[in-house]
Short mmCIF file of C-alpha atoms and ligand atoms in Angstrom, two decimals:
data_model
loop_
_atom_site.label_atom_id
_atom_site.label_comp_id
_atom_site.label_asym_id
_atom_site.label_seq_id
_atom_site.Cartn_x
_atom_site.Cartn_y
_atom_site.Cartn_z
CA MET A 1 0.00 0.01 0.01
CA SER A 2 1.16 3.52 -0.70
CA VAL A 3 -0.20 7.07 -0.48
CA ARG A 4 1.76 8.39 -3.44
CA ALA A 5 -1.01 8.84 -6.05
CA GLY A 6 -1.38 12.56 -6.92
CA ARG A 7 1.25 15.06 -7.90
CA GLU A 8 4.79 13.91 -7.22
CA PHE A 9 6.96 16.43 -5.42
CA LEU A 10 10.56 16.82 -6.53
CA ALA A 11 12.63 17.88 -3.51
CA ILE A 12 16.02 17.31 -5.19
CA PRO A 13 18.42 20.26 -5.54
CA GLY A 14 17.83 20.73 -9.22
CA PRO A 15 16.08 20.56 -11.47
CA THR A 16 13.35 22.10 -9.36
CA THR A 17 9.63 22.54 -9.77
CA VAL A 18 8.83 24.52 -12.91
CA PRO A 19 5.90 26.91 -12.32
CA ASP A 20 2.82 26.48 -14.52
CA GLU A 21 3.33 30.05 -15.76
CA VAL A 22 6.75 29.06 -17.09
CA LEU A 23 5.45 25.90 -18.72
CA ARG A 24 2.62 27.83 -20.37
CA ALA A 25 5.03 30.49 -21.68
CA MET A 26 6.98 27.75 -23.42
CA HIS A 27 4.00 26.10 -25.03
CA ARG A 28 4.04 27.93 -28.33
CA PRO A 29 5.20 27.58 -31.91
CA ALA A 30 8.75 28.46 -32.88
CA VAL A 31 9.25 32.05 -34.00
CA ASP A 32 11.58 33.93 -36.36
CA ILE A 33 15.12 34.22 -35.00
CA TYR A 34 16.08 37.21 -37.21
CA ALA A 35 13.25 39.63 -36.51
CA GLY A 36 10.18 40.10 -34.37
CA PRO A 37 9.59 39.67 -30.64
CA LEU A 38 12.57 37.38 -29.96
CA LEU A 39 15.02 40.27 -30.43
CA ALA A 40 13.50 42.43 -27.72
CA LEU A 41 13.14 39.33 -25.54
CA THR A 42 16.90 38.72 -25.70
CA ASP A 43 17.66 42.30 -24.80
CA SER A 44 15.32 42.14 -21.81
CA LEU A 45 16.77 38.81 -20.62
CA LEU A 46 20.39 39.93 -20.83
CA LYS A 47 19.51 43.05 -18.87
CA ASP A 48 17.52 41.13 -16.26
CA VAL A 49 20.02 38.29 -15.80
CA ALA A 50 22.59 41.01 -14.99
CA ARG A 51 20.03 42.52 -12.63
CA VAL A 52 19.63 39.25 -10.72
CA PHE A 53 23.44 39.01 -10.39
CA ASN A 54 23.41 42.67 -9.28
CA THR A 55 26.01 43.83 -11.77
CA LYS A 56 26.52 46.64 -14.20
CA GLY A 57 28.72 44.20 -16.11
CA ARG A 58 27.69 42.07 -19.04
CA ALA A 59 25.56 38.94 -18.94
CA TYR A 60 25.73 36.06 -21.40
CA ILE A 61 23.13 33.33 -21.91
CA TYR A 62 24.33 29.95 -23.18
CA ILE A 63 22.55 26.81 -24.28
CA ALA A 64 24.20 24.80 -21.51
CA ASN A 65 23.78 23.40 -18.05
CA GLY A 66 25.94 24.45 -15.09
CA HIS A 67 28.88 22.40 -16.34
CA GLY A 68 28.70 24.30 -19.63
CA ALA A 69 28.56 27.64 -17.83
CA TRP A 70 31.65 26.56 -15.84
CA GLU A 71 33.51 26.03 -19.09
CA ALA A 72 32.12 29.27 -20.56
CA SER A 73 33.49 31.25 -17.63
CA LEU A 74 36.91 29.56 -17.64
CA THR A 75 37.64 29.71 -21.37
CA ASN A 76 36.99 33.40 -21.48
CA VAL A 77 39.54 34.48 -18.87
CA LEU A 78 42.20 31.77 -18.63
CA SER A 79 45.23 30.76 -20.68
CA LYS A 80 46.97 27.42 -20.76
CA GLY A 81 49.17 26.96 -17.67
CA ASP A 82 47.46 29.69 -15.65
CA LYS A 83 47.35 28.93 -11.96
CA ILE A 84 43.99 29.01 -10.20
CA LEU A 85 43.04 28.53 -6.56
CA VAL A 86 39.92 26.50 -5.80
CA LEU A 87 38.26 27.02 -2.40
CA GLU A 88 36.99 23.71 -1.10
CA SER A 89 33.73 23.46 0.85
CA GLY A 90 32.01 20.49 -0.79
CA ARG A 91 32.02 19.04 -4.31
CA PHE A 92 31.12 21.75 -6.72
CA ALA A 93 34.02 24.18 -6.68
CA ILE A 94 36.23 21.09 -6.85
CA GLY A 95 34.36 19.94 -9.96
CA TRP A 96 34.73 23.36 -11.53
CA GLY A 97 38.43 23.26 -10.77
CA GLU A 98 38.63 19.81 -12.33
CA SER A 99 37.21 21.25 -15.57
CA ALA A 100 39.84 23.96 -15.44
CA ARG A 101 42.57 21.39 -14.92
CA ARG A 102 41.41 19.40 -17.94
CA MET A 103 41.38 22.57 -19.98
CA GLY A 104 45.06 23.17 -19.15
CA ALA A 105 45.06 25.29 -15.99
CA GLU A 106 47.28 24.52 -13.01
CA VAL A 107 44.96 23.94 -10.09
CA GLU A 108 45.68 24.40 -6.41
CA ILE A 109 43.02 23.53 -3.86
CA LEU A 110 42.75 25.57 -0.69
CA LYS A 111 41.94 22.65 1.60
CA GLY A 112 38.59 22.77 3.31
CA ASP A 113 36.12 19.99 3.96
CA MET A 114 32.57 18.78 3.42
CA ARG A 115 31.34 20.03 6.78
CA ARG A 116 32.15 23.72 6.82
CA ALA A 117 32.38 26.95 4.86
CA VAL A 118 35.52 28.42 3.35
CA ARG A 119 37.47 30.45 5.91
CA PRO A 120 38.33 33.84 4.43
CA ALA A 121 41.31 34.25 6.80
CA GLU A 122 42.90 31.08 5.35
CA LEU A 123 42.41 32.48 1.85
CA GLU A 124 43.97 35.81 2.85
CA ALA A 125 47.00 34.04 4.37
CA ARG A 126 47.48 31.91 1.22
CA LEU A 127 47.22 34.93 -1.08
CA LYS A 128 49.72 36.91 0.98
CA GLN A 129 52.27 34.14 0.31
CA ASP A 130 51.73 34.51 -3.44
CA LYS A 131 54.10 37.44 -3.76
CA GLY A 132 54.57 37.14 -7.47
CA GLY A 133 50.83 37.09 -8.15
CA THR A 134 50.98 33.72 -9.88
CA ILE A 135 47.38 32.90 -8.96
CA LYS A 136 45.17 34.22 -11.75
CA ALA A 137 41.72 33.27 -10.51
CA ILE A 138 39.94 32.09 -7.37
CA LEU A 139 36.98 29.71 -7.76
CA VAL A 140 34.30 29.27 -5.11
CA ALA A 141 30.69 28.12 -4.89
CA GLN A 142 28.31 30.42 -3.03
CA ILE A 143 26.21 27.44 -2.01
CA ASP A 144 27.65 23.99 -2.38
CA THR A 145 24.76 21.66 -3.14
CA ALA A 146 26.58 18.54 -2.00
CA SER A 147 27.49 19.71 1.50
CA GLY A 148 24.66 22.22 1.97
CA VAL A 149 27.09 24.97 2.95
CA VAL A 150 26.77 28.68 2.20
CA ASN A 151 29.97 30.62 1.73
CA ASP A 152 30.30 34.30 2.61
CA ILE A 153 31.28 35.70 -0.77
CA GLU A 154 31.44 39.26 0.55
CA ALA A 155 34.02 38.20 3.20
CA ILE A 156 35.95 36.25 0.54
CA GLY A 157 36.08 39.36 -1.65
CA GLN A 158 37.31 41.36 1.35
CA ALA A 159 40.02 38.78 2.09
CA ILE A 160 41.32 39.08 -1.49
CA ARG A 161 41.47 42.87 -1.21
CA ALA A 162 43.04 42.66 2.27
CA ALA A 163 45.80 40.50 0.77
CA GLY A 164 46.21 43.08 -2.02
CA HIS A 165 45.87 40.30 -4.57
CA GLU A 166 44.89 40.79 -8.24
CA ALA A 167 43.34 37.38 -8.94
CA LEU A 168 39.86 37.29 -10.48
CA LEU A 169 37.14 36.17 -8.09
CA MET A 170 34.90 33.66 -9.87
CA VAL A 171 31.72 32.48 -8.18
CA ASP A 172 29.43 29.52 -8.86
CA ALA A 173 25.90 30.70 -8.06
CA VAL A 174 24.05 27.74 -9.61
CA ALA A 175 22.35 26.72 -6.33
CA SER A 176 21.98 30.25 -4.94
CA LEU A 177 20.90 32.67 -7.67
CA GLY A 178 17.24 33.45 -7.06
CA CYS A 179 17.42 31.92 -3.58
CA MET A 180 19.57 34.38 -1.64
CA PRO A 181 21.23 37.74 -2.24
CA PHE A 182 24.04 37.94 -4.78
CA GLU A 183 25.80 41.29 -4.97
CA MET A 184 28.32 40.82 -7.74
CA ASP A 185 29.61 44.41 -7.95
CA LYS A 186 29.41 45.23 -4.25
CA TRP A 187 31.26 42.05 -3.24
CA GLY A 188 33.98 42.42 -5.87
CA VAL A 189 33.03 39.33 -7.88
CA ASP A 190 34.57 39.45 -11.37
CA VAL A 191 32.89 36.47 -12.98
CA ALA A 192 29.72 34.74 -11.82
CA MET A 193 27.88 31.84 -13.33
CA SER A 194 24.60 30.03 -12.81
CA GLY A 195 21.98 27.88 -14.51
CA SER A 196 18.29 27.96 -15.25
CA GLN A 197 17.05 24.90 -13.38
CA LYS A 198 17.42 25.70 -9.68
CA GLY A 199 16.43 29.00 -8.11
CA MET A 200 15.64 30.37 -11.57
CA MET A 201 12.65 27.99 -11.91
CA THR A 202 13.18 27.26 -15.61
CA PRO A 203 13.85 23.86 -17.18
CA PRO A 204 17.51 22.78 -17.45
CA GLY A 205 19.32 24.04 -20.54
CA LEU A 206 20.34 27.66 -19.99
CA GLY A 207 23.70 28.66 -18.50
CA PHE A 208 24.27 32.20 -17.30
CA VAL A 209 27.56 34.03 -17.00
CA ALA A 210 28.16 37.58 -15.87
CA ALA A 211 31.47 39.42 -16.22
CA ASN A 212 32.66 42.81 -15.02
CA ASP A 213 35.03 45.16 -16.86
CA ARG A 214 38.10 43.72 -15.17
CA ALA A 215 37.19 40.21 -16.35
CA ARG A 216 36.43 41.50 -19.86
CA GLU A 217 39.85 43.15 -19.94
CA VAL A 218 41.56 39.87 -18.94
CA HIS A 219 39.39 38.14 -21.56
CA LYS A 220 41.12 40.05 -24.38
CA LYS A 221 44.32 38.10 -23.76
CA ALA A 222 42.81 34.76 -22.67
CA GLY A 223 44.32 31.86 -24.60
CA LEU A 224 41.61 29.28 -23.96
CA ARG A 225 38.91 31.14 -25.90
CA THR A 226 36.83 28.97 -28.26
CA PRO A 227 34.18 30.10 -30.76
CA TYR A 228 31.09 28.83 -29.00
CA TRP A 229 31.77 30.28 -25.57
CA ASP A 230 33.57 33.50 -26.63
CA TRP A 231 32.22 36.67 -25.03
CA THR A 232 33.49 38.96 -27.81
CA ASP A 233 31.59 37.03 -30.46
CA ARG A 234 28.45 37.10 -28.35
CA GLU A 235 28.73 40.84 -27.93
CA GLY A 236 28.22 41.24 -31.68
CA ASP A 237 25.26 43.25 -32.98
CA LEU A 238 23.55 40.39 -34.77
CA HIS A 239 20.95 38.60 -32.70
CA TYR A 240 22.26 35.29 -34.04
CA GLN A 241 25.69 36.01 -32.55
CA LYS A 242 24.35 36.38 -29.04
CA TYR A 243 23.77 32.61 -28.90
CA ALA A 244 26.50 31.59 -31.35
CA GLY A 245 23.72 30.06 -33.43
CA THR A 246 20.04 29.32 -33.06
CA PRO A 247 18.63 30.74 -29.84
CA PRO A 248 16.94 28.34 -27.35
CA GLU A 249 13.64 30.10 -28.02
CA HIS A 250 11.32 28.16 -25.80
CA LEU A 251 13.64 28.23 -22.84
CA LEU A 252 13.97 31.97 -23.32
CA PHE A 253 10.20 32.46 -23.20
CA GLY A 254 10.16 30.29 -20.07
CA LEU A 255 12.95 32.31 -18.47
CA ARG A 256 11.11 35.54 -19.19
CA ALA A 257 8.07 34.23 -17.32
CA ALA A 258 10.24 33.05 -14.42
CA LEU A 259 12.03 36.39 -14.11
CA ASP A 260 8.69 38.19 -14.25
CA MET A 261 7.49 36.05 -11.35
CA LEU A 262 10.66 36.73 -9.32
CA PHE A 263 10.42 40.49 -9.90
CA GLU A 264 6.70 40.52 -9.18
CA GLU A 265 7.26 38.81 -5.83
CA GLY A 266 10.25 41.09 -5.28
CA LEU A 267 13.74 39.63 -4.96
CA ASP A 268 13.95 40.57 -1.26
CA ASN A 269 10.72 38.69 -0.64
CA VAL A 270 11.93 35.75 -2.71
CA HIS A 271 15.07 35.55 -0.56
CA ARG A 272 13.07 35.93 2.64
CA ARG A 273 10.70 33.17 1.57
CA HIS A 274 13.68 30.90 1.00
CA TRP A 275 15.12 31.76 4.42
CA LEU A 276 11.78 31.13 6.19
CA LEU A 277 11.29 27.77 4.52
CA ALA A 278 14.94 26.76 4.99
CA GLU A 279 14.68 27.59 8.66
CA ALA A 280 11.50 25.50 8.89
CA VAL A 281 13.52 22.59 7.51
CA ARG A 282 16.33 23.24 9.98
CA ARG A 283 13.88 23.38 12.90
CA ALA A 284 12.54 19.97 11.91
CA VAL A 285 15.98 18.41 11.41
CA GLY A 286 17.10 19.90 14.73
CA VAL A 287 14.31 18.03 16.51
CA TRP A 288 14.91 14.72 14.68
CA ALA A 289 18.61 15.04 15.53
CA GLU A 290 17.81 14.52 19.22
CA GLY A 291 17.49 10.81 18.45
CA GLN A 292 21.25 10.76 17.55
CA ALA A 293 20.76 9.05 14.17
CA ILE A 294 19.89 12.17 12.18
CA GLY A 295 22.09 15.22 11.99
CA PHE A 296 23.19 18.27 10.02
CA ASN A 297 26.14 17.78 7.72
CA ILE A 298 27.16 21.40 8.18
CA VAL A 299 28.35 21.76 11.77
CA GLU A 300 27.96 25.50 12.27
CA ALA A 301 24.31 26.63 12.19
CA GLY A 302 25.23 29.92 10.50
CA GLU A 303 26.89 28.12 7.57
CA ARG A 304 23.81 26.14 6.48
CA SER A 305 22.36 27.24 3.17
CA ASP A 306 18.88 28.55 2.44
CA SER A 307 18.41 26.43 -0.67
CA VAL A 308 19.39 22.90 0.34
CA THR A 309 19.85 21.04 3.63
CA CYS A 310 22.17 18.03 3.76
CA VAL A 311 20.99 15.63 6.46
CA THR A 312 23.38 12.97 7.73
CA VAL A 313 22.14 9.55 8.79
CA ASN A 314 24.19 7.67 11.31
CA GLY A 315 23.89 3.87 11.64
CA HIS A 316 20.98 3.63 9.20
CA ASP A 317 20.62 3.65 5.43
CA PRO A 318 19.62 7.04 4.00
CA GLU A 319 18.63 5.25 0.80
CA ALA A 320 15.89 3.45 2.72
CA ILE A 321 14.49 6.86 3.76
CA ARG A 322 14.64 8.13 0.19
CA ALA A 323 13.01 4.93 -1.12
CA TYR A 324 10.18 5.19 1.42
CA CYS A 325 9.53 8.88 0.69
CA ASN A 326 9.48 8.20 -3.04
CA GLN A 327 7.65 4.86 -3.27
CA LYS A 328 5.16 5.36 -0.41
CA CYS A 329 4.60 9.10 -0.40
CA GLY A 330 5.62 10.61 -3.78
CA VAL A 331 8.38 12.87 -2.47
CA ILE A 332 11.76 12.64 -4.20
CA LEU A 333 14.64 13.63 -1.91
CA GLY A 334 18.21 14.19 -3.04
CA HIS A 335 20.83 11.56 -2.29
CA GLY A 336 24.19 12.15 -0.63
CA ILE A 337 26.95 12.74 -3.18
CA GLY A 338 30.72 12.52 -3.08
CA GLU A 339 32.01 11.33 0.26
CA LEU A 340 28.46 11.65 1.68
CA SER A 341 27.15 8.99 -0.69
CA GLY A 342 25.27 6.40 1.42
CA LYS A 343 25.63 8.62 4.50
CA ALA A 344 23.18 11.46 3.90
CA PHE A 345 20.12 12.66 2.05
CA ARG A 346 19.29 16.18 0.95
CA ILE A 347 16.14 18.21 1.15
CA ALA A 348 16.01 20.94 -1.47
CA HIS A 349 14.08 24.11 -0.68
CA MET A 350 14.91 26.16 -3.70
CA GLY A 351 12.98 27.88 -6.45
CA HIS A 352 9.22 27.59 -6.81
CA VAL A 353 8.56 26.30 -3.28
CA ASN A 354 6.00 27.27 -0.69
CA ALA A 355 4.84 26.23 2.78
CA PRO A 356 2.69 23.24 1.73
CA MET A 357 5.54 21.84 -0.36
CA ILE A 358 8.04 22.14 2.44
CA LEU A 359 5.72 21.17 5.35
CA GLY A 360 4.48 18.26 3.24
CA THR A 361 8.05 17.15 2.61
CA LEU A 362 8.96 17.40 6.27
CA GLY A 363 5.81 15.49 7.23
CA VAL A 364 6.74 12.76 4.79
CA VAL A 365 10.34 12.51 6.02
CA GLU A 366 9.04 12.21 9.60
CA THR A 367 6.58 9.55 8.44
CA ALA A 368 9.49 7.64 6.92
CA LEU A 369 11.57 7.92 10.09
CA GLY A 370 8.63 6.45 12.01
CA ALA A 371 7.89 3.68 9.52
CA LEU A 372 11.57 2.69 9.32
CA GLU A 373 11.97 2.86 13.11
CA ILE A 374 14.96 5.21 12.80
CA PRO A 375 15.54 6.86 16.16
CA HIS A 376 14.40 10.50 16.19
CA ALA A 377 12.60 12.86 18.51
CA LYS A 378 9.01 13.33 17.39
CA GLY A 379 7.72 16.78 16.55
CA GLY A 380 10.08 17.91 13.80
CA ALA A 381 7.28 18.83 11.45
CA GLN A 382 5.53 20.52 14.39
CA ALA A 383 8.61 22.61 15.07
CA ALA A 384 8.57 23.72 11.42
CA ILE A 385 4.88 24.61 11.78
CA ASP A 386 5.53 26.56 14.99
CA TRP A 387 8.34 28.47 13.32
CA LEU A 388 6.17 29.52 10.39
CA SER A 389 3.24 30.44 12.70
CA GLU A 390 5.57 32.66 14.67
CA GLN A 391 7.27 34.31 11.70
CA VAL A 392 4.47 34.59 9.15
CA LYS A 393 2.07 36.85 10.97
CA ALA A 394 -1.64 37.12 10.31
C1 PLP B 1 23.83 21.89 -9.87
C2 PLP B 1 25.09 22.57 -9.68
C3 PLP B 1 26.09 22.63 -10.66
C4 PLP B 1 26.02 21.84 -11.94
O1 PLP B 1 24.95 22.18 -12.72
P1 PLP B 1 24.54 21.19 -13.91
O2 PLP B 1 23.45 21.98 -14.57
O3 PLP B 1 24.11 19.93 -13.31
O4 PLP B 1 25.72 21.06 -14.79
C5 PLP B 1 27.21 23.37 -10.41
N1 PLP B 1 27.40 24.01 -9.25
C6 PLP B 1 26.47 23.95 -8.26
C7 PLP B 1 26.73 24.68 -6.99
C8 PLP B 1 25.32 23.24 -8.44
O5 PLP B 1 24.41 23.18 -7.45
#
């Protein structure tokens, strides 16, 4: 017997729930790519993607997922043999650095671990040793989706300036754009990248990159440039050039609808909604953790992200929890990845999510813990409810 009939809920950290408004905007015939409404659509999207990154710099939209946007950002500013410093706090910056290595960069990892954020003081100390300025770029993820950590990009930018270092600051905002503030210009970020399928509520397939003037200056001499990713080509006047070929029309119509929804709600409200729902999840996990089997992967409460929570499972199989939630209740949780494989599950709370989705998910996880007889204190879902009753006033 199961109680899963009805709409399945996808609580994995991407792709996320696509709003009906976005789906409807995409349900249309193809249109001319040389004239007509698509041209103005592109202009509005490039402007608004830059707006979401909070930059006066340029934005670029690629037909790509996050891995593609990683490559887009690297090819445009690096040359073969350039040294880069990757700030470890999970899997994703490491993966981005791995791409850079395979493209010919020399990669150093500033050692961190899966359970905590990057420490800006350690970055500052490392950069101060680099007297000759051999490090050309610093790569970091704002939210690492594997560990569930949030890094303080503002403090990382300050650490680079405090060290008086010239390296470009490059930030992966795939799991954070549209979920929490991103202040590209204010924080001194030179290159930022993201994708369509997480906080941006659009199907997978669009990669976003934003670059400031400093990055575009470095770009002029970058040796790894290739025709498809090249910023200069994409800055051409012809509409066709902006996508290095046929535009991903339907995804663009979808993205327009998603951005309209974000702006209509107001980005501050969007971020606050994410924080409220993330905290509801954390309240629940905090209660379950009293049973000693369930815990937070990220040790420091202040370093837990507002878009995904990584929940460790000690002495029991997290895959059994995921299987129960999926097969019995129609909720798909994320699995543990990297060194957390088989040791954790993840609850995504990013993008088009509201209280019933999150309270429903928490209720289902608590149902699973009960059914599987995994030790936990009861009342996690109740704690989430109490939190929202307190914070979301009548
Ligand atoms: C999802 C994700 C990626 C990879 O995106 P894909 O679209 O799967 O290539 C990169 N970085 C972070 C932080 C992510 O969460």
